[in-house]
Amino acid sequence: MHLILFIVFAGLCLAGAINLLLQSHPIDSALSLIVVMTSLSVLYLLLGAEFLAAAQVIVYAGAIMVLFTFVVMLLNAGREERTLGSRVAKSIGFPAVTVILAVIATVILHAQGLGVARLSDGITSTEDLSSILFTKLLLPFEVTSVLILIAILGAVALARHSEGNEDSQGSAEGTGK
Amino acid sequence: MTILQFILWSMLKVAVVTVVMLLGIAYTVLLERKLVGRIQNRWGPNRVGPFGLLQPLVDGAKSFLKEDIIPTGVYRPLYLLAPIIALGCTLISIAVVPFGAPVSVWGSPPLFQISDVNVGLLVILGVTSIGVYGIALAGWSSNNKYSLLGALRSSAQLVSYELALGLSLVGVVLRAGTLNLRLIVEQQGTNGILSWNIFGGFQFVAFFIYLMAAFAETNRSPFDLPEAESELTGGYHTEYSSMKFAMFFMAEYGNMINVGCVATLLFLGGWTNPFANFFGSPHNILIQALMPLFWFVSKVFCFLCLYVWVRGTLPRFRYDQLMNFGWRWLMPLAILNIVATSLWLAYR
């Protein structure tokens, strides 16, 4: 049962990712990315991480991707132009990508102590997760939140900077996002 | 219990809940028309059937029989997908709501809940946040400026108020120590109305924030800017007709019911009896099993009446007022509520 679900949703995930690259319309690409995000959350669920699955849907599919589609809608972006790609990209890009993927794969395969994840019925409860997050991993957790705070401050600074040029309606829209 | 039995029971429960939900949506529309009629000193629909009770069914038949127009300029795949997303998300999030105590007969899984998920609350929030796409895509794919403006307003509003909505629920979760909806309700059941989160838990500030955010989340008056008729001729569903329009309509009313269910579960004690055991428990086993259902439905009903009452009373906000209210009042208030609740819990 788990294996069937895994194959179905892993396939969906890959199909979404490939579709994301092939689509010529930005909004289609954004929607494919949502498919990738949601099928990833099902994969998390299959690994027993229910909180992570729910957070994945809420944060990535429900908030970040809404912002993406919002921007596409606001700019009313049309179809992107197709080019055949430069010769440099073809001759250097593809081998480079293959090499990088190979390096990453070998490093991961040879790394020790990464732990094993199994498709199982066992579910890590939110309580266990949060007690580890707020005791053992407290420092990295708080440092990450500072990182996010910096990003927010940067966004505010950027919005402030352009306030003089735009009318008040634009800044109200900015607050909305 | 074998897998086959589990699947059969689940299908049965899904079928029953879906039918009841759709009927509930239809009759919520009637309730609104009747109540708003009374508030505005008129009768409301009273021609079809006794007291106009068959009106929703006739309305449904009408939307089925209307001509289905797809304008030429629309982006077809998304135009067709949008109402499905909107209504689908509405119907999915009811799946984790427990309607009554976990009763089971003949070795069935608990009857009054389709699926008892450990992170039930997060599932509801997640599915609701996906529902935004229905509205956003509808407005964008319609290729109409009114639709686009309505959709932009709506998605900005939903994303902003989702924050306040989520934060207002944190106080309840802190008190309960779980995200499981059934456990949250069971903790409020000990002393009747006194142990409800809104009274006994001192979460009335959170309830107020939730109420405001919920009105905004469901695009209801006084936050119904996305479909402000006088400005946008209808908002994101301007270009939709026939059953596709009806699907958006149903999604809106279904969301009202969902929001009412969540409020009932988190703040108003869910299916538990508000008088606790004051009047003693009934002896008949059937009544014992159905009483929780009665309490749940009547609490949701009261919440829906409140919705309609507010709609009939308050005028619409302006867009900047809406954003100011959400970001400068509701969100800080919600964070203060979390801090106060945590301090109180730590002190106790």
Coordinates of C-alpha atoms in Angstrom, one line a residue, chain A residues 1 23 25 27-28 31 34 38 50-51 54-55 57-58 60-67 69-70 72-74 76-77 79 123 125-127 169 172-173 175-177, chain B residues 3 75 77-78 81 117-119 121-123 125-127 129-130 132-133 135-137 139-140 148 151-153 155-157 159-160 162 177 179 319-320 323 327-328:
Chain A
M1 CA 0.0 0.0 0.0
Q23 CA 5.6 24.9 -19.9
H25 CA 3.4 30.1 -19.7
I27 CA 1.3 30.5 -14.5
D28 CA 1.3 26.9 -15.8
L31 CA 0.8 25.5 -10.9
I34 CA 2.3 23.5 -6.6
T38 CA 1.8 18.9 -2.5
E50 CA 2.7 14.4 9.5
F51 CA 3.5 17.8 10.9
A54 CA 0.9 19.8 6.9
A55 CA 3.5 22.6 7.2
V57 CA 1.1 22.4 2.3
I58 CA 0.4 25.5 4.4
Y60 CA 4.8 26.3 0.4
A61 CA 1.6 25.5 -1.5
G62 CA -0.7 27.8 0.5
A63 CA 1.5 30.9 1.1
I64 CA 4.6 31.1 -1.0
M65 CA 3.1 29.8 -4.2
V66 CA 0.1 32.1 -3.8
L67 CA 2.6 34.9 -3.8
T69 CA 0.7 33.4 -8.8
F70 CA -0.1 36.8 -7.4
V72 CA 2.3 36.6 -12.3
M73 CA -1.3 37.9 -12.2
L74 CA -0.2 41.4 -11.3
N76 CA 0.0 39.8 -16.4
A77 CA 3.1 38.0 -17.8
R79 CA 4.2 33.5 -22.9
I123 CA 4.1 8.5 12.8
S125 CA 4.0 12.9 16.7
T126 CA 4.1 16.7 16.7
E127 CA 4.9 16.6 20.4
Q169 CA -2.4 52.5 -3.8
A172 CA -1.3 49.5 0.2
E173 CA -1.0 46.6 -2.3
T175 CA 1.3 45.7 2.6
G176 CA -1.3 43.2 1.4
K177 CA 1.4 40.9 0.1
Chain B
I3 CA -8.8 -3.0 4.5
Y75 CA -7.6 30.7 -20.6
P77 CA -7.8 24.9 -18.7
L78 CA -7.6 27.2 -15.7
L81 CA -10.2 24.1 -13.2
V117 CA -6.0 12.9 12.0
N118 CA -3.4 13.9 14.6
V119 CA -2.8 17.2 12.9
L121 CA -6.4 21.5 12.7
L122 CA -3.4 22.0 10.4
V123 CA -5.1 19.9 7.7
L125 CA -5.8 25.3 7.6
G126 CA -3.8 23.8 4.8
V127 CA -6.8 22.9 2.7
S129 CA -5.0 27.9 2.1
I130 CA -5.2 25.9 -1.1
V132 CA -7.3 30.6 -2.5
Y133 CA -6.2 29.3 -5.9
I135 CA -10.5 32.4 -6.6
A136 CA -7.2 33.6 -7.9
L137 CA -7.2 31.5 -11.0
G139 CA -10.1 35.9 -11.8
W140 CA -7.0 35.6 -13.8
L148 CA -8.8 40.2 -12.1
A151 CA -9.3 38.0 -7.5
L152 CA -6.4 40.2 -6.6
R153 CA -8.3 41.8 -3.7
S155 CA -6.2 36.7 -2.6
A156 CA -4.5 39.6 -0.8
Q157 CA -7.2 39.6 1.8
V159 CA -3.3 35.7 2.6
S160 CA -3.4 38.6 5.1
E162 CA -5.0 33.7 7.2
G177 CA -1.5 20.7 24.0
L179 CA -3.6 19.6 17.3
Y319 CA -9.8 48.3 1.0
D320 CA -7.2 50.2 2.9
M323 CA -5.7 45.9 5.3
W327 CA -2.2 43.9 9.9
R328 CA -2.2 46.7 12.5

